[in-house]
GROMACS .gro file of C-alpha atoms in nm:
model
  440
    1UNK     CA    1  -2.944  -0.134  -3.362
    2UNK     CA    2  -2.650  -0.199  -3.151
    3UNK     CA    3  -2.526  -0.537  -2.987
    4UNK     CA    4  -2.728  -0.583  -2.659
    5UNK     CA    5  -2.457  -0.580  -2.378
    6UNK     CA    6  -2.406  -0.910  -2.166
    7UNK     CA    7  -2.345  -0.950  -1.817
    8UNK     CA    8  -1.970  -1.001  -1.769
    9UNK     CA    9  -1.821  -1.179  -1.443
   10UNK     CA   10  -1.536  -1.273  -1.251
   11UNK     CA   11  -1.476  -1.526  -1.004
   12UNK     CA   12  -1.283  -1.457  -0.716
   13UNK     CA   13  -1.046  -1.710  -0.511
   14UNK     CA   14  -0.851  -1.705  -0.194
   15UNK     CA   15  -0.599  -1.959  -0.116
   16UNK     CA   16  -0.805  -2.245  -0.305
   17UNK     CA   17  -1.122  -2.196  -0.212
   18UNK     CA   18  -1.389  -2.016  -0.388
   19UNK     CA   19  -1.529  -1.689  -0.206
   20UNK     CA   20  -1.759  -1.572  -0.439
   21UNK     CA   21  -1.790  -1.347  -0.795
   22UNK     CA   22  -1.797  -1.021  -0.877
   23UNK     CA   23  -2.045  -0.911  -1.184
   24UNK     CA   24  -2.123  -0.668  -1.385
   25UNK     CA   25  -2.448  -0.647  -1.536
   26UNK     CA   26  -2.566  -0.562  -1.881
   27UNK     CA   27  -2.693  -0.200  -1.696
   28UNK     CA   28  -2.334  -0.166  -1.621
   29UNK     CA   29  -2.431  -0.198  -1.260
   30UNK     CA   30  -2.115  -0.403  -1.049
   31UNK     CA   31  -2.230  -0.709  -0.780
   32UNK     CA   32  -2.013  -0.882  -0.550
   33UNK     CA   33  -2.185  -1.189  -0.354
   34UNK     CA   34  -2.051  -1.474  -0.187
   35UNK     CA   35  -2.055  -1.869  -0.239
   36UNK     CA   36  -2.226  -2.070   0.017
   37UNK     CA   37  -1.903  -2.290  -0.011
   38UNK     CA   38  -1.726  -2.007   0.164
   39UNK     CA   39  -1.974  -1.838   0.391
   40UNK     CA   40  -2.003  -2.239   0.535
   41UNK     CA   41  -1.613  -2.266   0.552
   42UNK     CA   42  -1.401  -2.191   0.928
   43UNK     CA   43  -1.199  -1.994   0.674
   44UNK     CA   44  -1.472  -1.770   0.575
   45UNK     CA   45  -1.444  -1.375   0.620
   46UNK     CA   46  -1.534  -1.024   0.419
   47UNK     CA   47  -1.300  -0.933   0.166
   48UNK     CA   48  -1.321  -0.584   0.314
   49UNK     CA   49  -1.527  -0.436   0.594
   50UNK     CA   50  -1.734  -0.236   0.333
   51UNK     CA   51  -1.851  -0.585   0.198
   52UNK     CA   52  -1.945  -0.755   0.498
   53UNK     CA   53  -2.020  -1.133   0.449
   54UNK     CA   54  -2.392  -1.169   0.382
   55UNK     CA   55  -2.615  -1.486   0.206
   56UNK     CA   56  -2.525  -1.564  -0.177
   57UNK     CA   57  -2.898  -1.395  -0.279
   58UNK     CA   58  -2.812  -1.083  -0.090
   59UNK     CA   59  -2.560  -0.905  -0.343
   60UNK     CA   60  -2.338  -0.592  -0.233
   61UNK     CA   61  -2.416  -0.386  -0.565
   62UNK     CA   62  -2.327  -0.025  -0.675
   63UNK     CA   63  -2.020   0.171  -0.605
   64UNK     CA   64  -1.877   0.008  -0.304
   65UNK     CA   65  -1.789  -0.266  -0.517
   66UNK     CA   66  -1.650  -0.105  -0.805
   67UNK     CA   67  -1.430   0.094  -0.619
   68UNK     CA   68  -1.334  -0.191  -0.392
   69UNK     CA   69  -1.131  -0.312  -0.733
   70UNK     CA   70  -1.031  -0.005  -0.843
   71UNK     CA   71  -0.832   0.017  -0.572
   72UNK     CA   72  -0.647  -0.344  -0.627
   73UNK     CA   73  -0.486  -0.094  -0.918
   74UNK     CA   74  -0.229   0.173  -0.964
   75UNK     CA   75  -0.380   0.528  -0.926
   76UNK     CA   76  -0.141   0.662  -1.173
   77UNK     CA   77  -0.334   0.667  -1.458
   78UNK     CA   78  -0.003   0.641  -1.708
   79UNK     CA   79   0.065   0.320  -1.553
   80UNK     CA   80  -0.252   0.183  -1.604
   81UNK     CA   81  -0.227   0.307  -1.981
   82UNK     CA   82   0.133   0.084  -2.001
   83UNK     CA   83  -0.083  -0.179  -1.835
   84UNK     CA   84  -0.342  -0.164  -2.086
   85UNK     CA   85  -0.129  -0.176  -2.378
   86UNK     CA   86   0.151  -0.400  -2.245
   87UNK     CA   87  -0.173  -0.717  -2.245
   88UNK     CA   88  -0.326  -0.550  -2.530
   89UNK     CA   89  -0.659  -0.439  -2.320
   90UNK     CA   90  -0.962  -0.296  -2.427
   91UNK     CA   91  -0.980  -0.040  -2.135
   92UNK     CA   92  -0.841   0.089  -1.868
   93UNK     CA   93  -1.134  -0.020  -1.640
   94UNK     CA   94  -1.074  -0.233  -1.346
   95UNK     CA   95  -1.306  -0.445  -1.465
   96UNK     CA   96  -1.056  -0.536  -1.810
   97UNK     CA   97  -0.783  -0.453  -1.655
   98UNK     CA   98  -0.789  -0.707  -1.324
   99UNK     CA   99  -0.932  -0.969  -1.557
  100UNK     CA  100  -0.571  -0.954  -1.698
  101UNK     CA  101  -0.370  -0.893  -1.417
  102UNK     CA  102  -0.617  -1.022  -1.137
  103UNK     CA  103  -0.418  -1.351  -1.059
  104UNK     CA  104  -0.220  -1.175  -0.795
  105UNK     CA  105  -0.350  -0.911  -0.629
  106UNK     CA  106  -0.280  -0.675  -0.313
  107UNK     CA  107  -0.397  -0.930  -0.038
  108UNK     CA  108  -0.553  -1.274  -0.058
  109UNK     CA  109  -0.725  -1.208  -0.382
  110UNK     CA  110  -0.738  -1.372  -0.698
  111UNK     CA  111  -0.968  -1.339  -0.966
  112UNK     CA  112  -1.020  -1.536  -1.275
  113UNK     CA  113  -1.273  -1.590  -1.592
  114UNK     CA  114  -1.575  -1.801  -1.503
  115UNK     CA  115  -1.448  -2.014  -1.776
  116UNK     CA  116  -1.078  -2.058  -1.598
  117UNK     CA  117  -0.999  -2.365  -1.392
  118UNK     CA  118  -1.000  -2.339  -0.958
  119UNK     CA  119  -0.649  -2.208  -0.945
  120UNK     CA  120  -0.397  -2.456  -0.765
  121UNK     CA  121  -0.193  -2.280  -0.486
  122UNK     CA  122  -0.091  -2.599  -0.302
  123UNK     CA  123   0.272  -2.574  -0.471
  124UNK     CA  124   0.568  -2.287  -0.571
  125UNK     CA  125   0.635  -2.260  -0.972
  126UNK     CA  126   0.877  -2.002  -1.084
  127UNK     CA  127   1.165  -1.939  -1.314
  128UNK     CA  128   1.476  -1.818  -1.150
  129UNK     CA  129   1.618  -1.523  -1.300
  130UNK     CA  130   1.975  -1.407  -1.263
  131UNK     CA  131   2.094  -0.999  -1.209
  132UNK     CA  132   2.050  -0.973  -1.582
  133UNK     CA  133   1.731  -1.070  -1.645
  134UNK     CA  134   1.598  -0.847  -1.337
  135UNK     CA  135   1.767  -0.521  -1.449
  136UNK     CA  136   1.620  -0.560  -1.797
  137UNK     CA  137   1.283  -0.633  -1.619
  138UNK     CA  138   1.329  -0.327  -1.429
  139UNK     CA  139   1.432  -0.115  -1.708
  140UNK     CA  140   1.094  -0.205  -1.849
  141UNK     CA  141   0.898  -0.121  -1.619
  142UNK     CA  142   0.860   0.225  -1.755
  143UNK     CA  143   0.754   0.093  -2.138
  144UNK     CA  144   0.452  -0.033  -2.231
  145UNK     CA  145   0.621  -0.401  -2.386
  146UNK     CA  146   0.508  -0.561  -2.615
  147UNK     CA  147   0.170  -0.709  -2.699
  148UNK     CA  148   0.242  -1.084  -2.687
  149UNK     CA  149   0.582  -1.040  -2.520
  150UNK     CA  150   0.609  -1.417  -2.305
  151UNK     CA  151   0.756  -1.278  -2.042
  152UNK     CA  152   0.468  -1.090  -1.951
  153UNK     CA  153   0.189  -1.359  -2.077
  154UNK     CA  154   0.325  -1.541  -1.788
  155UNK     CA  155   0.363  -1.242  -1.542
  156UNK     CA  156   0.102  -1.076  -1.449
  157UNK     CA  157   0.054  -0.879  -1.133
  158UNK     CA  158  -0.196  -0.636  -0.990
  159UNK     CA  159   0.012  -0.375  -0.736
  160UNK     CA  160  -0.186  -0.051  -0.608
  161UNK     CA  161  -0.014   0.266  -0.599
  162UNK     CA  162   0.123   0.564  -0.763
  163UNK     CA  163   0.448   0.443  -0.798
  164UNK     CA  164   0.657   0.249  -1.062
  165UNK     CA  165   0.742  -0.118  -0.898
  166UNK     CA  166   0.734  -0.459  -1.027
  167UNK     CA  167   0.717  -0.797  -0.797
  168UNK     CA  168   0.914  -1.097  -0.807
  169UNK     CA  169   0.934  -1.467  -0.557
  170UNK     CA  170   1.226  -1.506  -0.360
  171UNK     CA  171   1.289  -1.899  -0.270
  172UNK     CA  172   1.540  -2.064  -0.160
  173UNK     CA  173   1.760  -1.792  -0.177
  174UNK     CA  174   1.712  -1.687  -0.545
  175UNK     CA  175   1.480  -1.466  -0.762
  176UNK     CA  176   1.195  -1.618  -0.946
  177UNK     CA  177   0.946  -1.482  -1.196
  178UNK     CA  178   0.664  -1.689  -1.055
  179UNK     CA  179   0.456  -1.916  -1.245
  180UNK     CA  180   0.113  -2.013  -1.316
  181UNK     CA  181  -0.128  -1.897  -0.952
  182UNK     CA  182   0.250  -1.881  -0.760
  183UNK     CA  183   0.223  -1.511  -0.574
  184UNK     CA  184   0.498  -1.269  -0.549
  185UNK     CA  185   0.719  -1.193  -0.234
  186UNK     CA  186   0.882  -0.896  -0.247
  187UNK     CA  187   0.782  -0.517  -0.405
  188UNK     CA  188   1.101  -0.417  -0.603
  189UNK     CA  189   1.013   0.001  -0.596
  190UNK     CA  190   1.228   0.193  -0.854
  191UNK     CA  191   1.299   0.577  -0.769
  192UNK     CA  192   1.045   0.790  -0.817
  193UNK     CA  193   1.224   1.086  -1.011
  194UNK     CA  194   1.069   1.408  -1.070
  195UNK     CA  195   0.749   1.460  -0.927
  196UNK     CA  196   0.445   1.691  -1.016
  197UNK     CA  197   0.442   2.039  -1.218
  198UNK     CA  198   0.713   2.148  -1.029
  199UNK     CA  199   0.918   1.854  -1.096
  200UNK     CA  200   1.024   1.814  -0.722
  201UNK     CA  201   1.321   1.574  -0.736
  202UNK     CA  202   1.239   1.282  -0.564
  203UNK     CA  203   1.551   1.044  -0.747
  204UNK     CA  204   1.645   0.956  -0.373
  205UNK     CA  205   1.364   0.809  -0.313
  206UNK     CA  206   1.466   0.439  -0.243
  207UNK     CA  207   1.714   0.565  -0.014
  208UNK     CA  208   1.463   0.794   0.139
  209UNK     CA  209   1.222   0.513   0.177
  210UNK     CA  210   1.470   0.288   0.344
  211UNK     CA  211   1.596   0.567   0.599
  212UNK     CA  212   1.267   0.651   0.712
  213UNK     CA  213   1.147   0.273   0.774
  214UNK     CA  214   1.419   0.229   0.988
  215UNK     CA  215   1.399   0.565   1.205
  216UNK     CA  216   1.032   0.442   1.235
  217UNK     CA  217   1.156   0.100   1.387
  218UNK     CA  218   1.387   0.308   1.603
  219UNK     CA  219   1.105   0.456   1.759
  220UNK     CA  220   0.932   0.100   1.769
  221UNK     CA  221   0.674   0.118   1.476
  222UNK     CA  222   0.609  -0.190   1.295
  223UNK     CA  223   0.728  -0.135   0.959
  224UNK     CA  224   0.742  -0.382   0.645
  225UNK     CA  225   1.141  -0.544   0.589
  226UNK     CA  226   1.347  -0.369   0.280
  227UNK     CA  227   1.657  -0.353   0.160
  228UNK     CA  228   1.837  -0.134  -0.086
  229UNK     CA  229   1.919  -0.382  -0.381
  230UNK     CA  230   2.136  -0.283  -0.703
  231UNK     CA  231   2.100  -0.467  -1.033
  232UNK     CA  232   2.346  -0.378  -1.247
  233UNK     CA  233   2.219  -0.021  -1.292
  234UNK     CA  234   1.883  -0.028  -1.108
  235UNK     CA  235   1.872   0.065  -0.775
  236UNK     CA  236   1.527  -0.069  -0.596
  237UNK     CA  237   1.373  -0.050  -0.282
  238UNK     CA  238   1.295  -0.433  -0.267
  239UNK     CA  239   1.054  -0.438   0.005
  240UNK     CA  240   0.849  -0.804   0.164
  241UNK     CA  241   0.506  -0.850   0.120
  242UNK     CA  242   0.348  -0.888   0.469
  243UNK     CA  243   0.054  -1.029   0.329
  244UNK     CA  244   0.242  -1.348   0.200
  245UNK     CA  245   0.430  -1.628   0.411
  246UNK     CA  246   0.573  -1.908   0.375
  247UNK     CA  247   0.348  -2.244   0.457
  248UNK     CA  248   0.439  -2.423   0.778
  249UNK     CA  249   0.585  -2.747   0.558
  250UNK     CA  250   0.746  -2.486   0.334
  251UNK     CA  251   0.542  -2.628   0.014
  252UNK     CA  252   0.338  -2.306  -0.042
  253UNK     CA  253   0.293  -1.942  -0.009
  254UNK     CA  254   0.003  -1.846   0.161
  255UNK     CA  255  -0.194  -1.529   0.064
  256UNK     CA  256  -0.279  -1.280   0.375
  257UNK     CA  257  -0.656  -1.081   0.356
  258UNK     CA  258  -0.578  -0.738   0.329
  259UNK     CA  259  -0.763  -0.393   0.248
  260UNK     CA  260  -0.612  -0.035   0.229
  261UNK     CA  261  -0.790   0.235   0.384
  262UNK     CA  262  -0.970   0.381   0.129
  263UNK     CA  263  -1.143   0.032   0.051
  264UNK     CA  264  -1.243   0.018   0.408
  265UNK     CA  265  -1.447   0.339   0.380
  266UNK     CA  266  -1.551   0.222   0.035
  267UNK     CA  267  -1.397   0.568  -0.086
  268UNK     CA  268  -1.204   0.607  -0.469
  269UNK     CA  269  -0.834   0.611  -0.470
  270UNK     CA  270  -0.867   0.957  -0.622
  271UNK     CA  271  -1.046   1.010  -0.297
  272UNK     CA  272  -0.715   0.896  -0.085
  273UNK     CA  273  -0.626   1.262   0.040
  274UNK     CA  274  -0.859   1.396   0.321
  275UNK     CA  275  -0.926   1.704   0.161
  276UNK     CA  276  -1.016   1.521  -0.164
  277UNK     CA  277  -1.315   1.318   0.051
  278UNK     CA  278  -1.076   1.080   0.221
  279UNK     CA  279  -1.063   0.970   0.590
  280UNK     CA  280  -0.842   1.183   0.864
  281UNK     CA  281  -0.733   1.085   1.140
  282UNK     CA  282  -1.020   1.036   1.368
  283UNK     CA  283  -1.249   0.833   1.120
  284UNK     CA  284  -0.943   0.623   1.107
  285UNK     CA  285  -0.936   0.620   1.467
  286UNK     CA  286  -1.281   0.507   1.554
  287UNK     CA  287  -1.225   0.208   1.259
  288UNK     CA  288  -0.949   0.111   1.493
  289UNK     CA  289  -1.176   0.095   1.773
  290UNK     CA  290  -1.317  -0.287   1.671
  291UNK     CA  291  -0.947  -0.386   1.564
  292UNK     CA  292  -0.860  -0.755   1.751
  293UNK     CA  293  -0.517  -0.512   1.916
  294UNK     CA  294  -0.734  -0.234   1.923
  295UNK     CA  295  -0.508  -0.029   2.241
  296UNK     CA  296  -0.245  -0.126   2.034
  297UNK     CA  297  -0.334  -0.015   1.716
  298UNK     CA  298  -0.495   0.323   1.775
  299UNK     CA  299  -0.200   0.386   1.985
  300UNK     CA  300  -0.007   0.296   1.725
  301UNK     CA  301  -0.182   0.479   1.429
  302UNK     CA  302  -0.196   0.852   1.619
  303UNK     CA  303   0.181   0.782   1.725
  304UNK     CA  304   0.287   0.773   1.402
  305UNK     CA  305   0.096   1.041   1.284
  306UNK     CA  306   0.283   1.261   1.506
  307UNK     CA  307   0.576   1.058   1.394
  308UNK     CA  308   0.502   1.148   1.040
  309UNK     CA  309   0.491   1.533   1.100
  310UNK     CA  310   0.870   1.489   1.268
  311UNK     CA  311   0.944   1.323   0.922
  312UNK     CA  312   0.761   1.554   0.695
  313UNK     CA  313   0.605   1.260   0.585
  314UNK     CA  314   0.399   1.443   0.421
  315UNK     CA  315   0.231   1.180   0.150
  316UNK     CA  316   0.050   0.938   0.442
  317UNK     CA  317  -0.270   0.951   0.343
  318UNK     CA  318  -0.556   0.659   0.322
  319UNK     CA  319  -0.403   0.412   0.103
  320UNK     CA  320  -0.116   0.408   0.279
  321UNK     CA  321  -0.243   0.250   0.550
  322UNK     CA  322  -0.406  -0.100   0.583
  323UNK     CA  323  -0.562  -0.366   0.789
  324UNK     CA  324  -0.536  -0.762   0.742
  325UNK     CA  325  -0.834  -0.955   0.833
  326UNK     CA  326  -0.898  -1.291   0.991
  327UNK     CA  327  -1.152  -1.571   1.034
  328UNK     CA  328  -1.506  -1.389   1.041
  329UNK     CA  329  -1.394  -1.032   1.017
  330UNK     CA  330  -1.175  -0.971   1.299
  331UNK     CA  331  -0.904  -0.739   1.201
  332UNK     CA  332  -0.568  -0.539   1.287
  333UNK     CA  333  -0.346  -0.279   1.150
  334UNK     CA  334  -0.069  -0.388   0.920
  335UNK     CA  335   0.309  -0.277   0.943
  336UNK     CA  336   0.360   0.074   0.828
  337UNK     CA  337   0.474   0.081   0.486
  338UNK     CA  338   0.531   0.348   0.162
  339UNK     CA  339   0.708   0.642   0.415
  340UNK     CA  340   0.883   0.917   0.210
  341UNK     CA  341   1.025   1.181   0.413
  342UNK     CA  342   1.001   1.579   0.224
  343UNK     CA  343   1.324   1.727   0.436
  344UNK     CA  344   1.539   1.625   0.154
  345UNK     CA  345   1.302   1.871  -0.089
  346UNK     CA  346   1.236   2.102   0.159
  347UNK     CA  347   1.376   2.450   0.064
  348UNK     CA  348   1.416   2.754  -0.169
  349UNK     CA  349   1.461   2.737  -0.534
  350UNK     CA  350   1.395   2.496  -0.841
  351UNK     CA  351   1.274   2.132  -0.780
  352UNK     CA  352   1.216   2.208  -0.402
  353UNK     CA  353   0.898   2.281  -0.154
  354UNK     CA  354   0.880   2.571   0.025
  355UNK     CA  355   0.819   2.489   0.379
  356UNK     CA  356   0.497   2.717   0.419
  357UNK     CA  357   0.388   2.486   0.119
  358UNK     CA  358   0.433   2.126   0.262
  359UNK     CA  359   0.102   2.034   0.366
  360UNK     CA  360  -0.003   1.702   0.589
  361UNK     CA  361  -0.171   1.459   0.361
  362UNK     CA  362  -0.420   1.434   0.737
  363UNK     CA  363  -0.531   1.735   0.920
  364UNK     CA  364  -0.478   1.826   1.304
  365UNK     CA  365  -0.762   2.009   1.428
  366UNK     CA  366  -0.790   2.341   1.650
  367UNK     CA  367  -1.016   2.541   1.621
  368UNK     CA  368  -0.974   2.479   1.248
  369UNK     CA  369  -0.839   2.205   1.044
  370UNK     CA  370  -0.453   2.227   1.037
  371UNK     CA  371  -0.322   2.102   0.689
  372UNK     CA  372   0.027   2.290   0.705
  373UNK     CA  373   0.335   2.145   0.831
  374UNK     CA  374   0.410   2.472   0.990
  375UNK     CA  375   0.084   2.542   1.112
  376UNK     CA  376   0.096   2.228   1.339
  377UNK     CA  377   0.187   2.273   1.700
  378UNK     CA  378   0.117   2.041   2.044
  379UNK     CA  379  -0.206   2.159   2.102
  380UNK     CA  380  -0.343   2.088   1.815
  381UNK     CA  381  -0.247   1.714   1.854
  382UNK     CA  382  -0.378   1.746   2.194
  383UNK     CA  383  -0.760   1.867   2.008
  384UNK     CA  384  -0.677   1.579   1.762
  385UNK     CA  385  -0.644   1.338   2.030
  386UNK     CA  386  -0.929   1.461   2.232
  387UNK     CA  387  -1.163   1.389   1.965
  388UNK     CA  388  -1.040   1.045   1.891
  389UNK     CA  389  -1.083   0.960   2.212
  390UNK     CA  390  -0.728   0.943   2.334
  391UNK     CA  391  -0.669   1.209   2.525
  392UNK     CA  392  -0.587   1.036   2.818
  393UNK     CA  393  -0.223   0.909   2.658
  394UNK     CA  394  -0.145   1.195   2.416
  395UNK     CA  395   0.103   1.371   2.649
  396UNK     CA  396   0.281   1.065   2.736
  397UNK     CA  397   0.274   0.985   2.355
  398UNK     CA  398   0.449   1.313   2.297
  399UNK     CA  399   0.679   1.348   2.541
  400UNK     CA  400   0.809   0.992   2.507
  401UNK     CA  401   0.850   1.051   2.143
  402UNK     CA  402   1.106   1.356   2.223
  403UNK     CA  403   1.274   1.187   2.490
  404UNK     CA  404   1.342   0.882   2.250
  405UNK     CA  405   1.462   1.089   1.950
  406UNK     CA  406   1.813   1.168   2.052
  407UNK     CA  407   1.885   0.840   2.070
  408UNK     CA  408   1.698   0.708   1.789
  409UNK     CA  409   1.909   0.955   1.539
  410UNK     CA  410   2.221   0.829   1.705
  411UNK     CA  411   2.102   0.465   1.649
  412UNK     CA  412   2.012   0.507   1.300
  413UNK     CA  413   2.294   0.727   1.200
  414UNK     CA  414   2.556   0.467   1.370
  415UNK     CA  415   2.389   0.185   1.193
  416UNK     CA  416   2.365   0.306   0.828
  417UNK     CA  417   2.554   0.132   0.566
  418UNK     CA  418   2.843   0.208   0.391
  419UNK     CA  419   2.810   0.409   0.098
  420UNK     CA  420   2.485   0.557   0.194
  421UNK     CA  421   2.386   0.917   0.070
  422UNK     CA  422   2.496   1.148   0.308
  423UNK     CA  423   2.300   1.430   0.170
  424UNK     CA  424   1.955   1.233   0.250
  425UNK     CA  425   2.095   1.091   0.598
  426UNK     CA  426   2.163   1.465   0.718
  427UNK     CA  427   1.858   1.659   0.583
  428UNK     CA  428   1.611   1.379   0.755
  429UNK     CA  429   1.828   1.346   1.067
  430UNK     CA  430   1.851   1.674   1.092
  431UNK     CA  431   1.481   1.763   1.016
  432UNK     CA  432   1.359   1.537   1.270
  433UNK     CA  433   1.573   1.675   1.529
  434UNK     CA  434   1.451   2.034   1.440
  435UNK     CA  435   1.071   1.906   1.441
  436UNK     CA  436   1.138   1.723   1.817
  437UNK     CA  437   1.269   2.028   1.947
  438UNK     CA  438   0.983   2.262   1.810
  439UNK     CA  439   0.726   1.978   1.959
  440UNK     CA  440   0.857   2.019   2.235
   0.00000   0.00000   0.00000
């Protein structure tokens, strides 16, 4: 006979105080429930809208939980494989995986063993590391390390995604690898490289990144701070987590509550395109509906849809968009964040997209849905708009969008810095200006 399987669990902590545990049991079935300690507390809230706050005896159980954690993890399944062999994991469930990694998660999170002690936030604990420790970190990034390795007993960080990145605390002006329950700062995003079977060369990403973050300001998004940084030979996109700050006296970082979309709808990150099962743009809409901004934030969510098309932003789907949430479950949209224009790829011949091929990672509907970026016209954002309930501003949207652009390209192109890749400044620029015009 085999060894009867025991019920495993992990407790889960935000900023010092103990919200609750999530458990799986022998069946294999997850549970999330929370502590009365927390539910009683004027700090108390959901750790996602699909796992509303409810009585310790009333347990969320099932999928929604499961993939509530599976999407604290990357979605690239190769860098969950590093992952797993890097702490010398049994799996590559989120489950083994977060029980490793769990002490700094996407948001306010932080899970630990039953066993573990309360983790102690009140304080920041890090090593400072100079340019030549962080390039060698960097340059790791893409091997698995080594079982054991120190450096990575004593760094260990949950970041969702597709994408290659590490995280690292920036105090008082220098680089740390934090310490003990210390959170990270700042993403530092390496370049993406060749992408997919067709190997689409995406090696300007961070510069890519950077541009289109600060076209989106130009048009007055909120979108997360970055910088291009160079250590020794890595270029990164070091970009700030919005779901940290600084404590008022300075003594601590304090961890923000925040959920992606695709843990809203309590969907799987393999889920995260619309036409793999994911939310569009009107589901996304009517969540927006009970945000605390909620004008705001719809407005702000369909005007950067359209401002997504202009880009050929073509990768904005569910998990790249999020929500932080407050005191009892009152929430709002997050800065915009992960924007990767295709204009630089867009073309004829090896390592490039066709434009007929670059699809929307949300649909505009007609009379059809409208995946295709050159399928997509001003009527169908009108439909789009009319459906979400905004049809009353969608012309205004649009037609303050093109009158803005011609100076926003000026703006952007005046401001860029030195050195900067002139073959990525022109295609985007110049894409954008092409899209405006044809919106028009």
């Amino acid at each position: 006979m085999g060894r009867k399987r025991k019920s495993r669990q992990l407790e889960i902590w935000m900023n010092g105080e103990h919200v609750g545990f999530w458990r799986i049991s022998a069946s294999g079935e997850h549970g999330l429930g929370y502590s009365e300690s927390w539910l009683s507390s004027p700090l108390a809230r959901p750790i996602s809208l699909s796992l509303p706050l409810q009585p310790p005896d009333a347990l969320h159980r099932g999928s929604v939980v499961q993939l509530f954690f599976e999407n604290l993890l990357p979605d690239n399944p190769d860098i969950r494989g590093r992952i797993q062999q890097r702490f010398s994991v049994g799996s590559r469930s989120a489950f083994d995986l977060l029980t490793e990694i769990g002490r700094d998660c996407v948001g306010a999170l932080q899970l630990v063993s039953e066993e573990a002690d309360s983790p102690t936030v009140k304080g920041i604990e890090g090593i400072v590391v100079e340019e030549e420790d962080i390039a060698a970190l960097l340059r790791e990034v893409y091997s698995p390390g080594l079982a054991g390795d120190q450096r990575h007993d004593a760094f260990r960080i949950s970041i969702a995604g597709a994408q290659e990145k590490t995280a690292l605390l920036l105090h008082n002006g220098s680089w740390h690898i934090p310490r003990g329950t210390t959170p990270t700062t700042h993403i530092l995003k390496l370049p993406l490289g060749d992408v997919g079977r067709q190997r689409i060369d995406l090696s300007d990403s961070v510069t890519n990144e950077w541009l289109c973050s600060r076209i989106l300001r130009a048009y007055g998004e909120r979108t997360a701070e970055s910088s291009i940084l160079r250590f020794e030979d890595q270029e990164v996109l070091a970009v700030e987590r919005f779901d940290r700050s600084l404590s008022q006296d300075g003594s601590w970082i304090i961890r923000h509550v925040q959920e992606d979309m695709c843990q809203v709808f309590g969907v799987s990150p393999e889920a995260k395109y619309e036409s793999e099962g994911g939310p569009g743009i009107e589901s996304i809409m009517d969540v927006l509906r009970g945000s605390a901004n909620a004008r705001r934030d719809r407005r702000s969510f369909f005007r950067t849809q359209i401002l997504f098309w202009l880009l050929a932003a073509i990768d904005g789907h569910a998990k790249n968009f999020s929500i932080r949430i407050g005191p009892r479950g009152a929430y709002s949209s997050t800065p915009f964040y992960d924007v990767l224009s295709a204009w630089p790829v867009i073309g004829r011949g090896a390592r490039k997209i066709a434009l007929q091929d670059a699809r929307m990672a949300m649909s505009v509907k007609g009379k059809s849905r409208h995946y295709r970026w050159d399928h997509i016209h001003r009527r169908h954002w009108q439909s789009t708009a009319k459906l979400c309930g905004f049809e009353s501003e969608i012309d205004k949207v649009i037609d303050e969008i093109i009158e803005q652009t011609p100076a926003v390209l000026g703006q952007v192109r005046q401001n860029l810095p030195c050195g900067f890749s002139p073959r990525i400044a022109h295609s985007i620029l110049a894409g954008v200006k092409k899209a405006a015009e044809r919106l028009g």
